[in-house]
Coordinates of C-alpha atoms and ligand atoms in Angstrom, one line a residue:
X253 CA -3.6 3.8 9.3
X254 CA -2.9 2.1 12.3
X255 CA -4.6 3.7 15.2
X256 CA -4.0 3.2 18.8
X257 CA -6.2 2.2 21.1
X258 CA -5.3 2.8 24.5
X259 CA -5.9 1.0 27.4
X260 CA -8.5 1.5 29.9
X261 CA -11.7 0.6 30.5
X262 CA -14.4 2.4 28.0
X263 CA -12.4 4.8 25.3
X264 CA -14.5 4.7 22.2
X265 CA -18.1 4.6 21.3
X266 CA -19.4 4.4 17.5
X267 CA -22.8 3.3 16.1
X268 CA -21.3 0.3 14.5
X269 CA -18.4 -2.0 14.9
X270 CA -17.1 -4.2 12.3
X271 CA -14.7 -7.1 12.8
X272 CA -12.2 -7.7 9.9
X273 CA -10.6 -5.7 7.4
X274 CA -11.1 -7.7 4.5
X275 CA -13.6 -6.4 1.5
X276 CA -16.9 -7.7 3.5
X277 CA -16.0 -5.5 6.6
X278 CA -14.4 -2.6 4.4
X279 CA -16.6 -2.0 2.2
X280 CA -19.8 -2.3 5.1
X281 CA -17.7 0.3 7.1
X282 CA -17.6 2.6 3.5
X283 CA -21.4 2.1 2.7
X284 CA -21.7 3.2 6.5
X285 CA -20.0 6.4 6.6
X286 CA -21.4 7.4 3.5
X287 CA -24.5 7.1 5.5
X288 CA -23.4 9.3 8.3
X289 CA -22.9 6.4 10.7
X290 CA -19.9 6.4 12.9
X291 CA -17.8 3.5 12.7
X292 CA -14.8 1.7 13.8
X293 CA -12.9 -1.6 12.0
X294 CA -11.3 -3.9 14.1
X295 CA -8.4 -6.3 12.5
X296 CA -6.9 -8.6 14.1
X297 CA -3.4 -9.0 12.4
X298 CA -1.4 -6.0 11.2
X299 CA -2.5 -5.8 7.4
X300 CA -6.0 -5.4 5.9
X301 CA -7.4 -7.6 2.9
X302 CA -8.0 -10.6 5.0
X303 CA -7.4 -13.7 2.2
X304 CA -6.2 -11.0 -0.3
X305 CA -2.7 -10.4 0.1
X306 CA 0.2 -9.2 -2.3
X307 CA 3.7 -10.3 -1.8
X308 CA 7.0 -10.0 -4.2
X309 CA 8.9 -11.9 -6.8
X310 CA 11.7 -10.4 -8.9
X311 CA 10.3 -6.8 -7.9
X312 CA 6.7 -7.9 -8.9
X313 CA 3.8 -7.5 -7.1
X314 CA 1.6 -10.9 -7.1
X315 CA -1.5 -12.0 -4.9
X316 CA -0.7 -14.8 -2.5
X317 CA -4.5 -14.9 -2.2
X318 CA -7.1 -13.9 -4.0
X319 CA -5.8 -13.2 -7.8
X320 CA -9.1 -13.7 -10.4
X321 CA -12.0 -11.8 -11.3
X322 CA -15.0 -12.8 -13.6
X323 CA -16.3 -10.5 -16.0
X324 CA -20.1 -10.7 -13.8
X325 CA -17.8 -9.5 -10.3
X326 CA -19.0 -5.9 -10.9
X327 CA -19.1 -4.9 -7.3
X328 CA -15.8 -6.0 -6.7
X329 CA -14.9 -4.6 -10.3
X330 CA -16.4 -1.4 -9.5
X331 CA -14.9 -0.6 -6.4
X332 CA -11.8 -1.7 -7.6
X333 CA -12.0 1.0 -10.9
X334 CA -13.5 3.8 -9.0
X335 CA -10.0 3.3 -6.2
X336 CA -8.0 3.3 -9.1
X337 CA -7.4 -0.2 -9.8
X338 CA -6.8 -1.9 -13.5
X339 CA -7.4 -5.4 -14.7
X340 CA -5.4 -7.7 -17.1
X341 CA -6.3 -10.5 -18.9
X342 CA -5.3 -13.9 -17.5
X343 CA -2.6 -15.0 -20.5
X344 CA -3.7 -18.0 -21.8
X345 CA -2.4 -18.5 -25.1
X346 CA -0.7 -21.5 -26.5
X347 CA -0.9 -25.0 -25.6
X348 CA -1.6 -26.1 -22.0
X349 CA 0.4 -28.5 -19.8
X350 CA -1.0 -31.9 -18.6
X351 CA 1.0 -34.3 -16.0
X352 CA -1.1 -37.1 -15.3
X353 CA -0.6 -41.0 -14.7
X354 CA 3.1 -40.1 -14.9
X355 CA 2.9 -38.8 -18.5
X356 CA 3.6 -35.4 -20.1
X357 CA 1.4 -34.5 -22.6
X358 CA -0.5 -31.0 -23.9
X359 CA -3.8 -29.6 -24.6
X360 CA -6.0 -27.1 -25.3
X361 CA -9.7 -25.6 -23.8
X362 CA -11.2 -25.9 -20.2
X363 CA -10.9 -29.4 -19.4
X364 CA -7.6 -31.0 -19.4
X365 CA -8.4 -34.2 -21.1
X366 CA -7.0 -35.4 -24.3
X367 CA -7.9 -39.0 -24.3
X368 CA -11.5 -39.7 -26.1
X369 CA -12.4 -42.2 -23.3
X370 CA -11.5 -39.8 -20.5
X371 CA -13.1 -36.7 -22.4
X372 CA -16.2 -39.1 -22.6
X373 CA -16.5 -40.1 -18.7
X374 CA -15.8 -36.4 -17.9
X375 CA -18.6 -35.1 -19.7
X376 CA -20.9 -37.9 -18.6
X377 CA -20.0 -36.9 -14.9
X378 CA -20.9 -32.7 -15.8
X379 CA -24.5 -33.7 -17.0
X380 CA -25.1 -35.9 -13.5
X381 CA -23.6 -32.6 -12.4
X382 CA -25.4 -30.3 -14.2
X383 CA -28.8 -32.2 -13.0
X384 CA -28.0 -31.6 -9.4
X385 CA -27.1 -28.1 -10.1
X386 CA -30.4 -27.1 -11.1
X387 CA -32.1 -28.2 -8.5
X388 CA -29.6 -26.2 -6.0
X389 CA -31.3 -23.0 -4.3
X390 CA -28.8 -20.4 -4.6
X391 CA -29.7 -18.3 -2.1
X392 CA -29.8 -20.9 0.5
X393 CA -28.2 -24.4 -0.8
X394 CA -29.7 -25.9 2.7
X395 CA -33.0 -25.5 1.6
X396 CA -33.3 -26.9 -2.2
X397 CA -35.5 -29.7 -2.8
X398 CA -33.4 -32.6 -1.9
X399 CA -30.8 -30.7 0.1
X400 CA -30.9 -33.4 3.0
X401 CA -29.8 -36.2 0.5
X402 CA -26.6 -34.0 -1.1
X403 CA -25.9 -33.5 2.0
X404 CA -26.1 -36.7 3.2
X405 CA -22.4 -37.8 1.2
X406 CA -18.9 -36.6 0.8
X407 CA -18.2 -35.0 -3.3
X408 CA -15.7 -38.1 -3.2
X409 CA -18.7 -40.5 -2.7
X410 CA -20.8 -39.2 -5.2
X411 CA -17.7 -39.3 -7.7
X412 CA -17.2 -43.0 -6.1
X413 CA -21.4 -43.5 -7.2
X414 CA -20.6 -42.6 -10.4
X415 CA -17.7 -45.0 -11.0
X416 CA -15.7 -42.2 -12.4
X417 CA -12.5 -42.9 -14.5
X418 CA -9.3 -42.2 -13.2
X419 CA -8.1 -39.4 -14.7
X420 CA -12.0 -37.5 -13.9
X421 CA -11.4 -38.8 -10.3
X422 CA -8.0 -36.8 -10.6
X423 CA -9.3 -33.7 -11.7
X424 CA -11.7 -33.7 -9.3
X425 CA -9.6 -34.2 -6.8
X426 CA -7.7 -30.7 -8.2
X427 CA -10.7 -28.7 -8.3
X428 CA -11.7 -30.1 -5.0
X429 CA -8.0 -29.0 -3.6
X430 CA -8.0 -25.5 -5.2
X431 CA -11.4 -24.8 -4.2
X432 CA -12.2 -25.5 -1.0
X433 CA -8.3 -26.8 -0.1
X434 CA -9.3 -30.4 0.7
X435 CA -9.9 -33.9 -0.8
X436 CA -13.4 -34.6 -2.4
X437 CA -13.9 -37.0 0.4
X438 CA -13.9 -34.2 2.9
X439 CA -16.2 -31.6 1.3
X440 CA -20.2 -32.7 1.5
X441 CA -21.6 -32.9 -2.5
X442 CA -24.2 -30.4 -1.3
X443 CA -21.5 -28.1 -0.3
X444 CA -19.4 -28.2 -3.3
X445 CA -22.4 -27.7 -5.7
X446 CA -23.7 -24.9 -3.5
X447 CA -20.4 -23.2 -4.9
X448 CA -20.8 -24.7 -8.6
X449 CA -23.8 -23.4 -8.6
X450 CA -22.9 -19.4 -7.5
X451 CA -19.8 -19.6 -9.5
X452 CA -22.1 -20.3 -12.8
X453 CA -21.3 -23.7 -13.5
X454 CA -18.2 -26.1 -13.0
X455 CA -16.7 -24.7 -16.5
X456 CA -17.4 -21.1 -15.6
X457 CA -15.3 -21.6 -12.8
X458 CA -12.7 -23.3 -14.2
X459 CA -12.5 -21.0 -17.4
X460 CA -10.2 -18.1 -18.6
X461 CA -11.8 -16.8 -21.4
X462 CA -15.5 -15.7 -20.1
X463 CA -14.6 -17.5 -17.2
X464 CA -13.9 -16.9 -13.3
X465 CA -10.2 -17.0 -14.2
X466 CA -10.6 -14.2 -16.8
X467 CA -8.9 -11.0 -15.1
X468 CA -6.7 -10.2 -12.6
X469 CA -5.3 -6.6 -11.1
X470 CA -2.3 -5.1 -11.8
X471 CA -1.9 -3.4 -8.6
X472 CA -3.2 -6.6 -6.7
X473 CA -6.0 -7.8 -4.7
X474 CA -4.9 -6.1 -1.7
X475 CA -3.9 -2.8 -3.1
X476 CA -7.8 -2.2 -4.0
X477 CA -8.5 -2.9 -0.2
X478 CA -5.2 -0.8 1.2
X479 CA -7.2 1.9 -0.6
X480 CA -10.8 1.5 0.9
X481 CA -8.4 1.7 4.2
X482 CA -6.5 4.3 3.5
X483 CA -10.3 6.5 2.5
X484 CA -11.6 4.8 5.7
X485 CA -8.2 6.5 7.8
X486 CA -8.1 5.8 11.7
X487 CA -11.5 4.4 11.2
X488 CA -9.4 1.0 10.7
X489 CA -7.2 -0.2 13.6
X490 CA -5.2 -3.1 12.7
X491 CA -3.3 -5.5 15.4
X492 CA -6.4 -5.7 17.5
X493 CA -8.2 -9.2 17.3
X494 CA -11.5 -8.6 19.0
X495 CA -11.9 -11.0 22.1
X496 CA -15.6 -11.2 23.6
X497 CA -18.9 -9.3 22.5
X498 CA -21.3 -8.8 25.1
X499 CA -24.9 -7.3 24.9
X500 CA -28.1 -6.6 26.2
X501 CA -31.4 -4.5 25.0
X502 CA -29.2 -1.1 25.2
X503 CA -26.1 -1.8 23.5
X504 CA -22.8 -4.1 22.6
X505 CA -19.6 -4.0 24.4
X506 CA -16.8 -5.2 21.6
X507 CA -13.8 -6.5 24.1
X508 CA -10.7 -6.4 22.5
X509 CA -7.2 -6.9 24.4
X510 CA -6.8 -3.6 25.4
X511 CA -10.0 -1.6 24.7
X512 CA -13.7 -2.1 25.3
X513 CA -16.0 -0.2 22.6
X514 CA -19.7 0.7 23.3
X515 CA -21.7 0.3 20.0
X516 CA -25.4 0.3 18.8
X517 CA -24.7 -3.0 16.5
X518 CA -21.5 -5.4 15.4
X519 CA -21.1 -6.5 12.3
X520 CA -18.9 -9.6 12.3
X521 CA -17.3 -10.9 8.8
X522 CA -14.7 -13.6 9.6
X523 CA -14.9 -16.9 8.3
X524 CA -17.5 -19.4 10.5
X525 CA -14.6 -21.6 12.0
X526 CA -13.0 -17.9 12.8
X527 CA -16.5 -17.0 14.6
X528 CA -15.1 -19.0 17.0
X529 CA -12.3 -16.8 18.7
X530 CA -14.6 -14.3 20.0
X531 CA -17.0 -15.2 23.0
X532 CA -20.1 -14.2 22.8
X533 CA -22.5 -12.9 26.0
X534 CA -25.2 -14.1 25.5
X535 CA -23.9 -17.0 24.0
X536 CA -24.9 -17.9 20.6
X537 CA -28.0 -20.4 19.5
X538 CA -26.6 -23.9 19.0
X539 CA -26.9 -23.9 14.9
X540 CA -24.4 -20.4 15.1
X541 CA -22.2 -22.8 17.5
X542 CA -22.5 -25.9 15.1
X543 CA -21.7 -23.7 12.3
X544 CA -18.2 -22.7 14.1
X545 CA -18.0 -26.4 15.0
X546 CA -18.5 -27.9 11.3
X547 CA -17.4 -25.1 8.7
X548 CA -13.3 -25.8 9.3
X549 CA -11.2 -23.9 6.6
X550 CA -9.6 -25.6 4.1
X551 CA -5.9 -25.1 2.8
X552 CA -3.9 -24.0 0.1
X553 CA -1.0 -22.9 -0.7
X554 CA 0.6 -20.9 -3.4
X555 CA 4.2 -20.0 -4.7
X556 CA 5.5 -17.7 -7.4
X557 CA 8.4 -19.3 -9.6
X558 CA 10.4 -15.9 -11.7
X559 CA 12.8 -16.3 -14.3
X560 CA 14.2 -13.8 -16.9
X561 CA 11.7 -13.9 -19.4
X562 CA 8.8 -16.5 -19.7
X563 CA 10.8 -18.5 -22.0
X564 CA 7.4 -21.1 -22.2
X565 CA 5.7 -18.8 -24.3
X566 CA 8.6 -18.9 -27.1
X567 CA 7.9 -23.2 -27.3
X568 CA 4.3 -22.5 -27.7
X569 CA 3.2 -23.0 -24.0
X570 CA 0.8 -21.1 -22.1
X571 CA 2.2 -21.9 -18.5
X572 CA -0.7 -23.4 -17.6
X573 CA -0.3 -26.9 -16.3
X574 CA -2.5 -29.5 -14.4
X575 CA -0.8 -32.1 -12.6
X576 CA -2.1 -35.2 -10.7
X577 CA 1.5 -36.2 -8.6
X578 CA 3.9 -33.9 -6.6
X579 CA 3.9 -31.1 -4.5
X580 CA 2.3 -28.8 -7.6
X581 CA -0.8 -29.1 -9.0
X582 CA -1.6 -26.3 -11.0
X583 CA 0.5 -23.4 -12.3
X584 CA -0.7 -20.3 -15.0
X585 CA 1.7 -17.6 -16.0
X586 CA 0.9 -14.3 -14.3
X587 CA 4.1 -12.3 -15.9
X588 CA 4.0 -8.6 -16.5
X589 CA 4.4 -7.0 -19.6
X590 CA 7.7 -6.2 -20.7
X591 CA 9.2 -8.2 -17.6
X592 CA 10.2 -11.2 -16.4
X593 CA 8.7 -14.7 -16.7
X594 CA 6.4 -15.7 -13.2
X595 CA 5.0 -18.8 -12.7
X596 CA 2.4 -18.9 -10.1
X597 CA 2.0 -22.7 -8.6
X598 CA -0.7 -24.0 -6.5
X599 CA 0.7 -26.7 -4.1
X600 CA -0.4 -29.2 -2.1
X601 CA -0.4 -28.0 2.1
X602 CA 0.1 -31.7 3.1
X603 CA 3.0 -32.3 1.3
X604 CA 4.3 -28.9 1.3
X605 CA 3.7 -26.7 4.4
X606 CA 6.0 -28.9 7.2
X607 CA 9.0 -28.6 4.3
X608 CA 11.7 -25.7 5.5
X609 CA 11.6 -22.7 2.7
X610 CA 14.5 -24.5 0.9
X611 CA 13.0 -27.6 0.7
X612 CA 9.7 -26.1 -0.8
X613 CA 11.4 -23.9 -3.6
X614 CA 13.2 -27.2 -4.6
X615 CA 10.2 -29.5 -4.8
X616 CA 8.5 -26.8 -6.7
X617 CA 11.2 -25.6 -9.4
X618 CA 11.7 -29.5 -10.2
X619 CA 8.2 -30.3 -11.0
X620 CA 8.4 -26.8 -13.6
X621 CA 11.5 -28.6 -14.8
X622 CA 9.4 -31.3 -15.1
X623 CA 6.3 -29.1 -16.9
X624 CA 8.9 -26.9 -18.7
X625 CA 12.0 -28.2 -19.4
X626 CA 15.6 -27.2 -18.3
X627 CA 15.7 -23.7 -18.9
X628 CA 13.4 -23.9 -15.6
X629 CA 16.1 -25.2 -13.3
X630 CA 17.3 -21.3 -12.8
X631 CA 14.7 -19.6 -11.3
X632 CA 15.7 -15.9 -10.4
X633 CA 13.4 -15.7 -7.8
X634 CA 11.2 -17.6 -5.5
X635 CA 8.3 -16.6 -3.2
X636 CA 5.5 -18.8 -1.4
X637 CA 2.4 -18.6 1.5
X638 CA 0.7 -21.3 3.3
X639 CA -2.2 -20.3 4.2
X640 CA -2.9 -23.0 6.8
X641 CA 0.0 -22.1 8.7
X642 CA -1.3 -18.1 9.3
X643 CA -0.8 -17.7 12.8
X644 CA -4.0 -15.8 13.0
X645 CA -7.3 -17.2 11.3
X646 CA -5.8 -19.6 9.0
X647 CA -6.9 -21.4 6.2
X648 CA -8.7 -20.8 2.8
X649 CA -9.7 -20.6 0.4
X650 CA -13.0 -21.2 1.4
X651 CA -14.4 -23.7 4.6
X652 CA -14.3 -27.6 3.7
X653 CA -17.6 -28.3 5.1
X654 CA -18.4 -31.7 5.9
X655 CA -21.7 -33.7 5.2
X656 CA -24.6 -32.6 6.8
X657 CA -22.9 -29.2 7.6
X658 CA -24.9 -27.3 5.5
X659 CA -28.3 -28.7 6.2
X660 CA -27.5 -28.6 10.1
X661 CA -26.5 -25.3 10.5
X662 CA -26.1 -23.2 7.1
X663 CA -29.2 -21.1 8.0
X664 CA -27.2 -19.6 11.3
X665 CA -24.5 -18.2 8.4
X666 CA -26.9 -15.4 8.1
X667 CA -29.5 -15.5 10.9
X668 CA -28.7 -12.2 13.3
X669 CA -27.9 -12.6 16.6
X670 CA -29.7 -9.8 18.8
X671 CA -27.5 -6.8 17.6
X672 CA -24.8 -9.0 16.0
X673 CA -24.5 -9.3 11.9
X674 CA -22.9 -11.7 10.0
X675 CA -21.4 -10.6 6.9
X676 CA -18.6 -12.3 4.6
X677 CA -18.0 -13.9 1.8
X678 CA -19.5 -17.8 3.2
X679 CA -22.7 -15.5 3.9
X680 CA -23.4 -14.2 0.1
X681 CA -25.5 -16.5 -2.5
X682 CA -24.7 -15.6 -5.7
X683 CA -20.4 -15.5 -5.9
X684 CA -20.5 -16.7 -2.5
X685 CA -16.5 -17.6 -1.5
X686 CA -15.0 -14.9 -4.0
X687 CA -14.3 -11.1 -3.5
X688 CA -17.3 -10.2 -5.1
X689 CA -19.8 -11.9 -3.1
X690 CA -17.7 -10.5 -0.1
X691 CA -18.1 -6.9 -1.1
X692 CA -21.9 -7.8 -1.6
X693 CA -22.4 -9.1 1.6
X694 CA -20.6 -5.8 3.5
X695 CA -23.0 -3.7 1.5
X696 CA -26.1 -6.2 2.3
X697 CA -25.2 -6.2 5.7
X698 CA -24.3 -2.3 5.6
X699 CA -27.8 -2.0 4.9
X700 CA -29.2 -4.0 7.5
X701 CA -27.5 -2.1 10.5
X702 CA -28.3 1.2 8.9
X703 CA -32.3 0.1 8.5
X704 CA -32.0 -1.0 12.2
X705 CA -30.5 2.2 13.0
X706 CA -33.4 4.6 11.4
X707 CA -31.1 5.8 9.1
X708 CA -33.0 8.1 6.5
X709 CA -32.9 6.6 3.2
X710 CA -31.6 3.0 4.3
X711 CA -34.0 1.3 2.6
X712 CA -33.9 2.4 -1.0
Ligands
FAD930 C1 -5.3 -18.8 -1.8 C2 -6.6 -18.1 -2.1 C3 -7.0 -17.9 -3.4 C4 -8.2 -17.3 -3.7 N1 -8.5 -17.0 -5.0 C5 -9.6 -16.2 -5.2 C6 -9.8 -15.7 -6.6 O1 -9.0 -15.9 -7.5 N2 -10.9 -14.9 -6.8 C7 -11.7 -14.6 -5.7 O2 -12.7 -13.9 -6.0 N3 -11.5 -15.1 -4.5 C8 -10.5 -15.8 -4.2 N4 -10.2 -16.2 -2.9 C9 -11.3 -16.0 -1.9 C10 -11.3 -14.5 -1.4 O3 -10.0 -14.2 -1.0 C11 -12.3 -14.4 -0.4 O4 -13.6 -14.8 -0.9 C12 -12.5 -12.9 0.1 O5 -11.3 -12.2 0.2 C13 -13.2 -13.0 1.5 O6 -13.3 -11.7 2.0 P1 -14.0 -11.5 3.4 O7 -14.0 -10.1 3.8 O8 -15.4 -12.2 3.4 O9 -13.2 -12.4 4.4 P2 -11.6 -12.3 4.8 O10 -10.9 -11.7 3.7 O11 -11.2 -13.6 5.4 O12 -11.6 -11.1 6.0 C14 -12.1 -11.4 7.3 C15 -11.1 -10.7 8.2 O13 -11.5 -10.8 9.6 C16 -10.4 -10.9 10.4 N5 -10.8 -11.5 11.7 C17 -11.3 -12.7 11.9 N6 -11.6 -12.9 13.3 C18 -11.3 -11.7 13.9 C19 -11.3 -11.2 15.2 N7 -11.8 -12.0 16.2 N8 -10.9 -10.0 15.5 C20 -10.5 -9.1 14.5 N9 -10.4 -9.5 13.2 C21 -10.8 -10.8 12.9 C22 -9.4 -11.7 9.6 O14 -8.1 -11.5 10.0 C23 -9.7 -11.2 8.2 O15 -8.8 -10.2 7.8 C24 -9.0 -16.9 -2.6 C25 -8.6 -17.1 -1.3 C26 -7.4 -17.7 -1.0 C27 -7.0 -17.9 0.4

């Protein structure tokens, strides 16, 4: 798949190219070339599937990344099925795990509550929510009605207005952390309900059954995108971080270390902090700057805990577990059939990522111990990724944007730049931050390039 490109002033010319290999810019470059338009993907480490990526425990494939899908993700559902690629149900039977206040206790449902008078303030705080929601314009948070005033406070400020409990104020805090990988403080309310709002509501994204959480693949997140590449071939050259666009009425030059490429139009699908890394000639309008300046990434990370069998599910547990102390916060048992027991774990990068391997796997198998007893002590295996420490375009899941981010400069997420097209997952409405919205927004943008370019039939 990996394709050389050699050095040298001028050695390749195509109609469009794209800049990252995850399922925005794959699946733009397949739309493409089904349209007859030549086109080359540029990737700037050495694997494709951007934030989806597989690793190993006890001879496992799991997703480091991206793992769930929602029954309504058809276009990433589709192009996953028609490459080949199965989904599983996200087990989920048996009672749930709750760690909160220092006490261990279970439950059952979407919310982990099980105290009336915390169940009560929850669901007082998802009608204020559910207000706001509907006033939220999907399509472009930044303009609904009172956009300027959501955007005008932190999600931890509006919790603060609303003299949450405790215990809501902690599950916030999870949802915040596993969302958008930062503290409700950092993340601007309009932000956060911008993403509410395209996920179907808070419980749709927090729920398994008929939920966001419902499915996952088999074969893994990034197996479905190692097969768009592997269709794509030598159109995909990986190890080649694209360095400078420059343009002017006739064409783009796309600069990367060791190659420049002359094309009609770019399409460009990395994250907005990631925007950043290329320079741009003309430089872009100050919102597309801003954007760059104000949409950081946020952090997660995410380790795999195997044992011999899931031994949980013999005491009644499901292996999922919510926790509001420790390195942990939130595990779910993603175990094959017929195979061993795999705990995957959501951790905290703060107190997590500066820890040596060792040091991590500890921390992590005693809080299981802690969530499931002894027999969790003897892990077989052990794998983990921190995503903030990615030597190239770190962070995720999604950008942590602050208040007045959106309202400032969410329009430029979108806007063209002369020949330049933004494409992504931060740039779809509906779904926007999950695979789905990222394969919509290659074909939406696939689209765009190929109406600019005359192509016959672009515009059905
Ligand atoms: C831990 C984690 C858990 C997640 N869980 C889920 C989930 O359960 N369900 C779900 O739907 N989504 C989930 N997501 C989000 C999902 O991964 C993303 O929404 C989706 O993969 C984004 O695809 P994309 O193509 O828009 O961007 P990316 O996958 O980020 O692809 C952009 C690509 O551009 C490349 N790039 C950037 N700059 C340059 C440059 N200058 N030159 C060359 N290449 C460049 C990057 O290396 C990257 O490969 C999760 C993400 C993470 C990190």
């Amino acid at each position: 798949m990996k394709k050389e490109i050699k050095g040298g002033s001028e050695v390749a010319s195509v109609d469009v190219v794209i800049v990252g290999a995850g399922f925005a810019g794959l699946s733009a470059a397949e739309r493409l070339v089904d349209m007859g338009v030549s086109v080359l993907v540029l990737e700037g480490r050495d694997r494709v599937g951007g934030r989806s990526f597989s690793g190993e425990v006890a001879g496992v494939k799991v997703d480091l990344g991206a793992t769930w899908v929602a029954e309504r993700h058809t276009a990433i559902r589709d192009l996953a099925k028609r490459l080949g690629c199965s989904t599983t149900g996200q087990f989920h039977e048996g009672l749930n795990v709750l760690w909160m206040a220092g006490q261990r206790r279970t439950w059952t449902g979407t919310m982990p509550m099980v105290d009336p008078v915390d169940l009560e303030d929850l669901g007082r705080v998802q009608v204020a929510m559910d207000e706001l929601l509907e006033t939220i314009d999907v399509g472009a948070a930044w303009k609904s009605p009172n956009a300027e005033e959501l955007d005008s406070i932190s999600f931890g400020e509006w919790l603060d207005r609303q003299q949450v409990v405790s215990s809501t104020r902690a599950l916030m805090t999870i949802v915040s952390k596993v969302q958008w990988g930062c503290s409700p403080g950092d993340v601007s309310l309009l932000h956060v309900l911008r993403y509410i709002r395209a996920a179907g509501g808070l419980l749709h994204m927090l729920d398994v059954e008929a939920g966001a959480n419902q499915d996952r693949f088999v074969e893994t997140t990034q197996e479905i995108a190692n097969r768009l590449a592997e269709k794509l071939g030598d159109r995909v050259v990986l190890d080649t971080r694209v360095r400078r666009i420059s343009q002017d009425d006739d064409g783009v030059m796309v600069h990367t270390d060791s190659a420049v490429i002359s094309a009609k139009h770019v399409i460009v699908t990395a994250a907005p902090e990631h925007r950043s890394y290329i320079e741009f000639l003309p430089a872009l309008p100050e919102k597309t700057q801003g954007l760059t300046r104000t949409w950081p990434m946020g952090r997660l990370s995410k380790a795999f805990v195997a044992y011999d069998r899931p031994f949980w599910r013999a005491e009644g547990l499901s292996g999922e577990a919510v926790m509001d102390t420790g390195t942990a916060f939130i595990t779910f048992d993603v175990s094959p059939d017929n195979g061993p027991g795999v705990l995957m774990v959501f951790c905290t990068p703060s107190v997590y990522d500066n820890f040596d391997p060792e040091t991590r796997r500890s921390r992590v198998v005693q809080q299981m111990v802690d969530l499931y007893g002894p027999q969790a002590s003897t892990p077989i295996d052990y794998v983990d990724h921190c995503w903030g420490t990615e030597p190239f375009a770190p962070g995720g899941p999604h950008p942590a944007a602050g208040p007045y981010a959106s309202v400032s400069y969410g329009s430029a997420l979108t806007e063209p730049h002369g020949r330049i097209h933004w494409s992504g997952t931060e740039t779809a409405g509906e779904w926007v931050g999950t695979m789905n919205g990222a394969v919509l927004t290659g074909l939406r943008t696939a689209k765009q390039v190929a109406q600019r370019l005359g192509v016959e039939g672009a515009s059905e």
